[in-house]
Short mmCIF file of N, CA and C and ligand atoms in Angstrom, two decimals:
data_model
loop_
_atom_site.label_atom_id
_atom_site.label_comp_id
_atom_site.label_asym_id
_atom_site.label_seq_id
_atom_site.Cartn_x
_atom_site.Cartn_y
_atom_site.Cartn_z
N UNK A 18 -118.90 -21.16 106.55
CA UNK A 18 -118.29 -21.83 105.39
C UNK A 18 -118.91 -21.33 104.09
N UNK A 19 -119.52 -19.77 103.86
CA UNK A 19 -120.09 -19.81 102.74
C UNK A 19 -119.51 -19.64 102.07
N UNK A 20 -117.86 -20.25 101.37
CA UNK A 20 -117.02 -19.72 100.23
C UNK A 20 -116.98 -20.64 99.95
N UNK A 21 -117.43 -21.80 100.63
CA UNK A 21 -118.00 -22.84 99.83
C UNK A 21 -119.95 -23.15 99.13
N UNK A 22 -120.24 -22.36 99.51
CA UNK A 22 -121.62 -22.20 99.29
C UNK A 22 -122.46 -22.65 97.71
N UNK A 23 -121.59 -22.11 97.18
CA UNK A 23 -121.33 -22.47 95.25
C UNK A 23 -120.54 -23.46 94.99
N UNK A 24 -120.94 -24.22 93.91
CA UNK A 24 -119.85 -25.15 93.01
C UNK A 24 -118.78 -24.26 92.11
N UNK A 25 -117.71 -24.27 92.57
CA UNK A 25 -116.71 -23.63 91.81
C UNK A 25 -116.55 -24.45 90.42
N UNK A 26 -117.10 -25.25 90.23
CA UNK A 26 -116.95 -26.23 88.62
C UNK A 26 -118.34 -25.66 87.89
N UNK A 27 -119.87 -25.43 88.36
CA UNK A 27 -120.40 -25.50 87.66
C UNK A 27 -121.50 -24.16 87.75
N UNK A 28 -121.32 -23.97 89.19
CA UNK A 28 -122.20 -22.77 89.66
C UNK A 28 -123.50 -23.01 90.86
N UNK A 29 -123.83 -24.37 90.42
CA UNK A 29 -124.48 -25.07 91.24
C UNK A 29 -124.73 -24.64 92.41
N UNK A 30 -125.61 -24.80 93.71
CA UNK A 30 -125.19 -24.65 95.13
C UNK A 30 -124.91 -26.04 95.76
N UNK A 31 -123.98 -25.79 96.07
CA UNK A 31 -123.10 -26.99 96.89
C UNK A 31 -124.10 -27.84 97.98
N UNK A 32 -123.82 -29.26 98.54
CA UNK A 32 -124.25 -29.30 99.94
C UNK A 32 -123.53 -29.68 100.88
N UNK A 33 -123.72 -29.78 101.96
CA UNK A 33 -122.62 -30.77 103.08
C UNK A 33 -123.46 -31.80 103.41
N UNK A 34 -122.28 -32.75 103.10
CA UNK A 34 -122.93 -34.33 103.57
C UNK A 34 -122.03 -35.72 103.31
N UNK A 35 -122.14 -36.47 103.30
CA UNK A 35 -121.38 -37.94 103.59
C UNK A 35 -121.31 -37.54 101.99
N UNK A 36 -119.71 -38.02 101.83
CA UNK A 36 -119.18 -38.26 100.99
C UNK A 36 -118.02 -38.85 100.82
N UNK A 37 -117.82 -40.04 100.39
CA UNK A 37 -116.08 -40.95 100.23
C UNK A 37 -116.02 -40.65 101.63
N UNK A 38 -116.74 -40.97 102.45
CA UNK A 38 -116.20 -41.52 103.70
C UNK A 38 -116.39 -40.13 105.03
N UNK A 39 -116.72 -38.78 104.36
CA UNK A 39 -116.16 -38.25 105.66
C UNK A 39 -117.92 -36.97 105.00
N UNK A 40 -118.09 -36.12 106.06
CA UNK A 40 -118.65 -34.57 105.31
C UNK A 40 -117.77 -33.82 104.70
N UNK A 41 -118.57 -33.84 103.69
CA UNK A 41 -117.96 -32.32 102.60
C UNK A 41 -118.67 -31.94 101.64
N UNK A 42 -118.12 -30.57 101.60
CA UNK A 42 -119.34 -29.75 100.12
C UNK A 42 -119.08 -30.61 99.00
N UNK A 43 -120.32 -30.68 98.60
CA UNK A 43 -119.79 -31.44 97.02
C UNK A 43 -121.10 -31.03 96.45
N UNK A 44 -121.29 -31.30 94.46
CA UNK A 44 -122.41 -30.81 94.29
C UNK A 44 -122.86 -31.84 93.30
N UNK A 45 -124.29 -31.60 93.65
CA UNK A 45 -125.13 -33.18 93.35
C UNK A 45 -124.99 -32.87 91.73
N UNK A 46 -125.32 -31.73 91.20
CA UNK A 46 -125.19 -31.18 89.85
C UNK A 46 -123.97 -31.78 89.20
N UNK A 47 -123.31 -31.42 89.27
CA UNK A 47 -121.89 -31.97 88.57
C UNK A 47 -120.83 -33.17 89.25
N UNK A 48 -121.36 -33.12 90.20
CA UNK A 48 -120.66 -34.31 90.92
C UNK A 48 -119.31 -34.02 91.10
N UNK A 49 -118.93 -32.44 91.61
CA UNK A 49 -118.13 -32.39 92.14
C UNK A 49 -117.67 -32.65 93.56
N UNK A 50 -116.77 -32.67 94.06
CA UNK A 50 -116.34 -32.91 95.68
C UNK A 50 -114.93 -31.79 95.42
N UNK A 51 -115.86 -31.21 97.01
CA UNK A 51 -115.02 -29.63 97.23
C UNK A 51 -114.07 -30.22 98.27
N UNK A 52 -112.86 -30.59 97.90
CA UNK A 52 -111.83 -31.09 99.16
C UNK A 52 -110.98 -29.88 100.25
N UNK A 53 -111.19 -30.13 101.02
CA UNK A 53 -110.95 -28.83 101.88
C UNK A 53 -109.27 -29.58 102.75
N UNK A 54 -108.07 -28.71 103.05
CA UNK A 54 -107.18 -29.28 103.66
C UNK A 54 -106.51 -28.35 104.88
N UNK A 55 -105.68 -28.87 105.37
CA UNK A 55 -104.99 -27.79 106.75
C UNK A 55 -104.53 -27.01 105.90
N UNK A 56 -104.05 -26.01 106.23
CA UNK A 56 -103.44 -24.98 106.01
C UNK A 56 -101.85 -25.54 106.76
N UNK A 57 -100.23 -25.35 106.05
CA UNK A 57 -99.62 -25.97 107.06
C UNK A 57 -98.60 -24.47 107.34
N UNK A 58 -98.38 -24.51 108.30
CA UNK A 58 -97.63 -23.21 108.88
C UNK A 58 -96.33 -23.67 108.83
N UNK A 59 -94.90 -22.90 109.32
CA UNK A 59 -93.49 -22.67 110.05
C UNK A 59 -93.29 -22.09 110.96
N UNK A 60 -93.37 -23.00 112.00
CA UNK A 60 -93.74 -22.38 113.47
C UNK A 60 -91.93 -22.70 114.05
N UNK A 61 -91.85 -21.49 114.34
CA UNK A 61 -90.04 -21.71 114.92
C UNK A 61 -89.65 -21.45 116.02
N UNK A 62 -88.66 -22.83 115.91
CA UNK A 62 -87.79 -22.61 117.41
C UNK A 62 -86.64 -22.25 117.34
N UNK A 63 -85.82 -21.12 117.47
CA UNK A 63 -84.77 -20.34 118.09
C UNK A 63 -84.05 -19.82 119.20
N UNK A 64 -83.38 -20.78 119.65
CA UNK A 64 -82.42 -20.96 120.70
C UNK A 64 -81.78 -20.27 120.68
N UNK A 65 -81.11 -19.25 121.50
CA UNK A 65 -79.83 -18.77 122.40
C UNK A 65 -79.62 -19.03 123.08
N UNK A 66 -78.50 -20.04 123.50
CA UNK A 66 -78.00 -20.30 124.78
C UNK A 66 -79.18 -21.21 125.44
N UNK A 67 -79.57 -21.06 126.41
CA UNK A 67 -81.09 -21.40 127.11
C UNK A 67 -81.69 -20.73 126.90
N UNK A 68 -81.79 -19.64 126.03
CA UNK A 68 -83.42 -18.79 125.54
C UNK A 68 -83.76 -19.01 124.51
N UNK A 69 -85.47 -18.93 124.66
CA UNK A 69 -86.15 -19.10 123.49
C UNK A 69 -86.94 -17.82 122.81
N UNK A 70 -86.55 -17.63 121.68
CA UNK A 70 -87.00 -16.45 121.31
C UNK A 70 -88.36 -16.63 120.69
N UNK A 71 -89.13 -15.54 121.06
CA UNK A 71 -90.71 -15.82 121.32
C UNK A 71 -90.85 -13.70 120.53
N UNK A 72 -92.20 -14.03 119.55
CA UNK A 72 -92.65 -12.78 119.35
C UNK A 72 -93.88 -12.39 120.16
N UNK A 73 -93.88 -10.83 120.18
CA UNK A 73 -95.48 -10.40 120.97
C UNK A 73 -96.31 -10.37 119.52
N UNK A 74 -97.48 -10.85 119.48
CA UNK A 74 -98.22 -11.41 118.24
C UNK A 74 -98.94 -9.24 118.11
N UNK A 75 -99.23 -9.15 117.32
CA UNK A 75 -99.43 -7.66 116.87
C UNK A 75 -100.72 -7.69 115.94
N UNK A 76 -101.39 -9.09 115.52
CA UNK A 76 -102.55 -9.37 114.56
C UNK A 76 -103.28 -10.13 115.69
N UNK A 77 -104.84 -9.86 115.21
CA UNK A 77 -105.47 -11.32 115.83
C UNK A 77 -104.69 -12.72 114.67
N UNK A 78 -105.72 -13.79 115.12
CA UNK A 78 -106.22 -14.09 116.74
C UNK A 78 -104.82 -13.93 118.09
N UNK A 79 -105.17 -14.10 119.02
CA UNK A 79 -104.23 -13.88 120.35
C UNK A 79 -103.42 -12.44 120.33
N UNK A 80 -103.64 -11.33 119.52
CA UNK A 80 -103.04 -10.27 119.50
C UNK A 80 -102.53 -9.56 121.04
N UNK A 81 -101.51 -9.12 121.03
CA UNK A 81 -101.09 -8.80 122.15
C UNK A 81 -99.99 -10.13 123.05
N UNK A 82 -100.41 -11.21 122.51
CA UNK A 82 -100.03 -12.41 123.39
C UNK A 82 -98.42 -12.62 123.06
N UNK A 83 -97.87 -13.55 123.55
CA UNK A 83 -96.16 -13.98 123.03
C UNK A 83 -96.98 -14.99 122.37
N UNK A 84 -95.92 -15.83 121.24
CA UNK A 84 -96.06 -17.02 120.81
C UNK A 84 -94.60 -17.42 119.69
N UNK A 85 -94.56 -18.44 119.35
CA UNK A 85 -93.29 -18.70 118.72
C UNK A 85 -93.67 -17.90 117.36
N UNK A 86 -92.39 -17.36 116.68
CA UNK A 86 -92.44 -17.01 115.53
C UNK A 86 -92.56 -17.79 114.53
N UNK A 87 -93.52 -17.22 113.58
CA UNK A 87 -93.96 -18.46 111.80
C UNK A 87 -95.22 -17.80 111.61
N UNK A 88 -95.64 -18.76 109.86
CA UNK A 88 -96.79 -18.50 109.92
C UNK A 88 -96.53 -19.21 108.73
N UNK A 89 -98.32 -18.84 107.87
CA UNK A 89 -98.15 -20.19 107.05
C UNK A 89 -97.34 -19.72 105.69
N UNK A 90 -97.05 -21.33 105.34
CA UNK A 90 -96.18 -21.33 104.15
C UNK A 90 -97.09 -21.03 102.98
N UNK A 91 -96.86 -19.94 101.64
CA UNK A 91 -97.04 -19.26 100.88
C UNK A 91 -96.96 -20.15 99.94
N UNK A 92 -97.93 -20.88 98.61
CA UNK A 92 -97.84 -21.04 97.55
C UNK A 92 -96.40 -21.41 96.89
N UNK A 93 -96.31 -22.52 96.50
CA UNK A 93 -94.77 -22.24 96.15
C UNK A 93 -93.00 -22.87 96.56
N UNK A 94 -93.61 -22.32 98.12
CA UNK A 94 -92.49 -22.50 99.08
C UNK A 94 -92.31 -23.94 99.82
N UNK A 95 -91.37 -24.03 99.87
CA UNK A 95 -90.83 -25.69 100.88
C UNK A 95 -91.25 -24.76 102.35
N UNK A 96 -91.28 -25.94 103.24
CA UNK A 96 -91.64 -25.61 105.00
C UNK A 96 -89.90 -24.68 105.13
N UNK A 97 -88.82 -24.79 104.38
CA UNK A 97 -87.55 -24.11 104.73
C UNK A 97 -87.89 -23.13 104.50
N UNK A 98 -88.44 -22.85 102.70
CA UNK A 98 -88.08 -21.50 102.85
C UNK A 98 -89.52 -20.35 103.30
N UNK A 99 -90.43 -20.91 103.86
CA UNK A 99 -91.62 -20.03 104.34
C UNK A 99 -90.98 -19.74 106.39
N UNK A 100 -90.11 -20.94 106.38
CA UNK A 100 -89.39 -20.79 107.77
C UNK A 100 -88.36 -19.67 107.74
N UNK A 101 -87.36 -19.60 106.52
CA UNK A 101 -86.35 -18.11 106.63
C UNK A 101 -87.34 -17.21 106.20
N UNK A 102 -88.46 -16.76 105.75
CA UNK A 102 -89.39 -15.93 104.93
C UNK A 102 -89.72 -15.32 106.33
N UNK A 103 -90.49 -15.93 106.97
CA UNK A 103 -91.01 -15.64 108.28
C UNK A 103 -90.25 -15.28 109.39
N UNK A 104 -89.24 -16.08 109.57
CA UNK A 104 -88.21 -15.43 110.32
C UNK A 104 -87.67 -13.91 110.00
N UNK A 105 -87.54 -13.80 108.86
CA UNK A 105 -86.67 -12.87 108.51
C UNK A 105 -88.10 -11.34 108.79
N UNK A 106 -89.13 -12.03 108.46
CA UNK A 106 -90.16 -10.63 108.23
C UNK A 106 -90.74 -10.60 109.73
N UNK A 107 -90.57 -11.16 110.76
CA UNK A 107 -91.03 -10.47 112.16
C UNK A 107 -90.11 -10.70 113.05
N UNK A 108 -88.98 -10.78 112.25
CA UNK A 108 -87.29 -10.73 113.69
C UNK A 108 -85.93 -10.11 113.15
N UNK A 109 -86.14 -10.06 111.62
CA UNK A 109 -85.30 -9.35 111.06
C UNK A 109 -84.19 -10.18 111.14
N UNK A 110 -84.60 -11.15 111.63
CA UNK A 110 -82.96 -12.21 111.50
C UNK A 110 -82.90 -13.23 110.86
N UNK A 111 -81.54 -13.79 110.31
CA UNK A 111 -80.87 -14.35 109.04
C UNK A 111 -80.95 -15.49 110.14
N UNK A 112 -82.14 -17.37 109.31
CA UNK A 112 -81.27 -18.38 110.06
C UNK A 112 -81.69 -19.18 109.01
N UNK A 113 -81.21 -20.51 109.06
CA UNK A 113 -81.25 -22.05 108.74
C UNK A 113 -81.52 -22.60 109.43
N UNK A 114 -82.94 -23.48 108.43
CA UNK A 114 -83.57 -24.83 109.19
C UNK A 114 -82.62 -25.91 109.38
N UNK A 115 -82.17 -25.97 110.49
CA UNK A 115 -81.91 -27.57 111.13
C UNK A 115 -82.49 -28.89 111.26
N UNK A 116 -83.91 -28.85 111.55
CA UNK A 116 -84.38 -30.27 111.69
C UNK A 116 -85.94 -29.94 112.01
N UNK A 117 -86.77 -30.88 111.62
CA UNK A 117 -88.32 -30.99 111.76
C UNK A 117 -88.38 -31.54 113.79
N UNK A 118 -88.90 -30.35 114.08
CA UNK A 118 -89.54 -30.63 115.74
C UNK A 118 -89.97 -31.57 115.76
N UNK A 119 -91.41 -31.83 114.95
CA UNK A 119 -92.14 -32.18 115.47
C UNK A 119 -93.41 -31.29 114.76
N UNK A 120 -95.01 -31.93 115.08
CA UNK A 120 -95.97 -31.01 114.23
C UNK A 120 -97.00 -31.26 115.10
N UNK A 121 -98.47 -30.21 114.97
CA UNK A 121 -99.19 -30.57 115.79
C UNK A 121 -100.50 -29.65 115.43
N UNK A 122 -101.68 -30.39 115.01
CA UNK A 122 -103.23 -30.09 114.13
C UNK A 122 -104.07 -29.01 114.89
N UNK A 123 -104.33 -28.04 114.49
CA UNK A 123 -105.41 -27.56 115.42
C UNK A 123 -106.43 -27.07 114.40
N UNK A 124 -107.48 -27.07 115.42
CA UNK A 124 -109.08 -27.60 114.44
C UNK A 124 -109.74 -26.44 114.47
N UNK A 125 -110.60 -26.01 113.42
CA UNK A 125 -111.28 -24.79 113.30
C UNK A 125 -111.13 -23.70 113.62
N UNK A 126 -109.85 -23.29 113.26
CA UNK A 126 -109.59 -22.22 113.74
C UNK A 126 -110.35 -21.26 113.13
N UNK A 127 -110.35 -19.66 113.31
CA UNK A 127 -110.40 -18.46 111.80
C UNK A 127 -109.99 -18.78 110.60
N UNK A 128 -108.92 -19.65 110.16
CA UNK A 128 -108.33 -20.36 109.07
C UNK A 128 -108.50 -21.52 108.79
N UNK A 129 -109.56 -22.05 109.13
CA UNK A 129 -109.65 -23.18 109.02
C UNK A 129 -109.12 -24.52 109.94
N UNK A 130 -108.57 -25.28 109.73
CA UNK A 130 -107.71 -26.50 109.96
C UNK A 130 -106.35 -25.73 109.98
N UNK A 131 -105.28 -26.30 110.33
CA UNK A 131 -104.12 -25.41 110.53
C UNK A 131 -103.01 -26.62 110.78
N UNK A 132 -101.93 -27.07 109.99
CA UNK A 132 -101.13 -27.91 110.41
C UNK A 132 -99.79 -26.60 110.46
N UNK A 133 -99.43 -27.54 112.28
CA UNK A 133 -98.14 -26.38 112.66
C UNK A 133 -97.48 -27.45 112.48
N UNK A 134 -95.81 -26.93 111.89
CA UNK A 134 -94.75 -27.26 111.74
C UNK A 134 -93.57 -26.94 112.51
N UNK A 135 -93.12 -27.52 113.36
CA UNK A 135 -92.15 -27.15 114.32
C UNK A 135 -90.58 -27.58 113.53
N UNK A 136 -90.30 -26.10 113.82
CA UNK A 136 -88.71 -26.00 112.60
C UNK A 136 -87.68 -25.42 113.50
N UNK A 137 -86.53 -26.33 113.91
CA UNK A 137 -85.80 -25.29 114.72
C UNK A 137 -84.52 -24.78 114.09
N UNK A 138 -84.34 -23.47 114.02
CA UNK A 138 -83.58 -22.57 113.17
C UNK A 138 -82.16 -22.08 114.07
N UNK A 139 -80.98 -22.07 113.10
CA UNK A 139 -80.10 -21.86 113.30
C UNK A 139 -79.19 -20.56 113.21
N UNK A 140 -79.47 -19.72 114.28
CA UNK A 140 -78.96 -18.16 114.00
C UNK A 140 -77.71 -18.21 114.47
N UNK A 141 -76.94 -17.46 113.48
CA UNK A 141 -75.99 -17.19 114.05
C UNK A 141 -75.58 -15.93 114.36
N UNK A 142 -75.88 -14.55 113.65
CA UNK A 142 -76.07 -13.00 114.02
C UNK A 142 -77.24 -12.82 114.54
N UNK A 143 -77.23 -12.63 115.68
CA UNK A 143 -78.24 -12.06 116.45
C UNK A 143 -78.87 -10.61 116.55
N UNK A 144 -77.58 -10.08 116.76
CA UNK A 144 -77.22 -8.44 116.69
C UNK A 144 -78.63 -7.50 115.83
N UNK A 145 -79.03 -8.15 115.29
CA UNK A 145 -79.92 -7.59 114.11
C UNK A 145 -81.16 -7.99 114.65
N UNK A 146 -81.58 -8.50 115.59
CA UNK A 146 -82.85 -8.57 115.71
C UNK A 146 -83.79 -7.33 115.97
N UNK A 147 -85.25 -7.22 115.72
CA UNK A 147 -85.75 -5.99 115.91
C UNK A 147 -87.39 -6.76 114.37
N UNK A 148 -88.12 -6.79 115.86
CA UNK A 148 -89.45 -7.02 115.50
C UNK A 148 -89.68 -6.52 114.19
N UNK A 149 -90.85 -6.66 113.14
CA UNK A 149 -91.47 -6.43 112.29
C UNK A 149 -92.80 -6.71 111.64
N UNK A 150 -93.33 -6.61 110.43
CA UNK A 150 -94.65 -7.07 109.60
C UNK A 150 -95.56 -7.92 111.21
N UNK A 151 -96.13 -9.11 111.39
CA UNK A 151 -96.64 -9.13 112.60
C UNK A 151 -96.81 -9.24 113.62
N UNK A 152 -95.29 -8.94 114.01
CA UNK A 152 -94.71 -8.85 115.38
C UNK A 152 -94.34 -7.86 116.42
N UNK A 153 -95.13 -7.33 117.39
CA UNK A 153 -94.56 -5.84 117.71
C UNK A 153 -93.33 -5.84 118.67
N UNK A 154 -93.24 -7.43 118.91
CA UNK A 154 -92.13 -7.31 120.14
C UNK A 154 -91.17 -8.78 119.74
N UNK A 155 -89.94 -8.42 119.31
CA UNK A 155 -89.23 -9.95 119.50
C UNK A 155 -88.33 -10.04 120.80
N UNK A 156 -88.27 -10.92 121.51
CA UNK A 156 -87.72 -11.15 123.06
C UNK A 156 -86.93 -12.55 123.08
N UNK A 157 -85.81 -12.73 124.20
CA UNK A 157 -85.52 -13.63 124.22
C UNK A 157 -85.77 -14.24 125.54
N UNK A 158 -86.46 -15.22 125.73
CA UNK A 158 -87.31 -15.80 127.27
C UNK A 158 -86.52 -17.36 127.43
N UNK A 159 -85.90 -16.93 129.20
CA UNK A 159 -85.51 -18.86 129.77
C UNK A 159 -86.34 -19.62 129.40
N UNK A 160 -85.86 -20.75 128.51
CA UNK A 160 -86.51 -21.47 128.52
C UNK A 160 -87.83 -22.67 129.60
N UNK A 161 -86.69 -22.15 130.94
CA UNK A 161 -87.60 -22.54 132.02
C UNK A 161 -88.50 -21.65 132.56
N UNK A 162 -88.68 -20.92 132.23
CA UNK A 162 -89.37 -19.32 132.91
C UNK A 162 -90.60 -18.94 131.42
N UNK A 163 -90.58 -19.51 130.58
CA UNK A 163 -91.54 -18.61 129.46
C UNK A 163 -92.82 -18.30 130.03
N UNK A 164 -93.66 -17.16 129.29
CA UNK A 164 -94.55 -16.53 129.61
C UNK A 164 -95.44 -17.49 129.00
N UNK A 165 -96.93 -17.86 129.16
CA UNK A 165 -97.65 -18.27 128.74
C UNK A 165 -97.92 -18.20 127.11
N UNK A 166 -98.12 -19.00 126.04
CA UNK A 166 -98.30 -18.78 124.85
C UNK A 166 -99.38 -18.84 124.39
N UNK A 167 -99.52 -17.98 122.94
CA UNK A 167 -100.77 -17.70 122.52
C UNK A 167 -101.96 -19.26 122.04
N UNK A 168 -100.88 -20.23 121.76
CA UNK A 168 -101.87 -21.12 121.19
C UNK A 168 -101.10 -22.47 122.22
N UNK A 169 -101.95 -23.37 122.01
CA UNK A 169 -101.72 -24.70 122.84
C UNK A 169 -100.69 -25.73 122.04
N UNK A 170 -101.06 -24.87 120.35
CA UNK A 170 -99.55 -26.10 119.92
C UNK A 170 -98.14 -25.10 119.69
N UNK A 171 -98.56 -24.02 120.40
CA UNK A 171 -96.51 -23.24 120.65
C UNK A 171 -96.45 -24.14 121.70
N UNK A 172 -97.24 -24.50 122.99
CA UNK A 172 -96.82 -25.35 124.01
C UNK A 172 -96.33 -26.45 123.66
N UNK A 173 -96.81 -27.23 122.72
CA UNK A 173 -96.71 -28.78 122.25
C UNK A 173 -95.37 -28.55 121.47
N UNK A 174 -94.92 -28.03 120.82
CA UNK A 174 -93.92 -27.78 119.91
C UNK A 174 -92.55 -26.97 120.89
N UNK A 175 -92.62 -26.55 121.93
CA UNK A 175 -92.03 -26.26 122.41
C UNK A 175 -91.29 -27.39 123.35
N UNK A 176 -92.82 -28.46 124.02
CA UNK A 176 -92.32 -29.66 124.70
C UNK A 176 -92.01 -30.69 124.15
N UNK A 177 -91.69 -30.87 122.79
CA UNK A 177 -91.63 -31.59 121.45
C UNK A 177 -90.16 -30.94 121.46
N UNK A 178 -89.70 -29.91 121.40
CA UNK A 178 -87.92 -29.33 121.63
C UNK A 178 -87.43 -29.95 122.85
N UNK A 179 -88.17 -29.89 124.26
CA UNK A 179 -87.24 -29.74 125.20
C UNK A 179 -87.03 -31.36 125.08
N UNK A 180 -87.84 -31.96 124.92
CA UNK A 180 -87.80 -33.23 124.62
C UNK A 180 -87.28 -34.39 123.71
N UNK A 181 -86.27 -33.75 122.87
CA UNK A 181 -85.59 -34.53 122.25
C UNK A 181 -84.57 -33.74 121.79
ZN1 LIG J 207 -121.08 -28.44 90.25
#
């Protein structure tokens, strides 16, 4: 955590410790409190028929692995449009958000905290698919048959679809 190491208000060196209730950097000098939050992603579900279209991940972490296509939402953007952003840059395909899955926290990652957003998207040209930016493989997998996924909340977000 040393990018928190400094007081970004005063220069100070920060500490970790009880503060308003929980640990966090804050600095005794200026009496700042360094609030730290998830990061929240657009993690997508894309149906054909009974398949679920799943990318081969091409970056760490899980590189090499399948997992649902997304990633996090950019400064700026609603969970829609970091969901067509993402879609469009590792599947090359045109869709619309339909409805909130479902969501699901995972803790310390490389990025920190990480809130996934389960978005299921509405394609209608398929024809155009063809992996990209950090995806080396886009596929379409039975939904009853999928290959194991890279993280434990593509599982949760996936049984969060079949499930309602
Ligand atoms: Zn300070």
């Amino acid at each position: 955590m040393a990018h928190l190491e400094y007081c970004s208000n005063c220069g100070e060196k920060n500490i970790f410790g009880m503060i308003e209730g929980q640990n966090r950097f804050h600095c005794e000098s200026c009496k700042k409190i360094h609030y730290e939050n998830p990061k929240p992603t657009a993690t997508l579900i894309c149906v054909k028929e009974s398949k679920l279209l799943l990318v081969k991940r091409a970056v760490e972490p899980a590189k090499g692995q399948w997992g649902l296509p997304g990633g996090f939402i950019e400064l700026g953007e609603t969970p829609s449009e970091g969901a067509i952003r993402e879609l469009k840059e590792e599947t090359n395909l045109d869709g619309k958000p339909i409805r909130l899955v479902g969501h699901c926290s995972h803790h310390n990652t490389i990025f920190g905290d990480v809130l996934l957003l389960g978005i299921e998207m509405k394609i209608v040209n398929w024809s155009k698919m063809k992996a990209g930016d950090d995806a080396a493989e886009a596929q379409l997998f039975n939904l009853l048959d999928l290959p194991s996924l890279a993280f434990i909340c593509h599982d949760k977000i996936v049984e969060l679809y079949k499930s309602t």
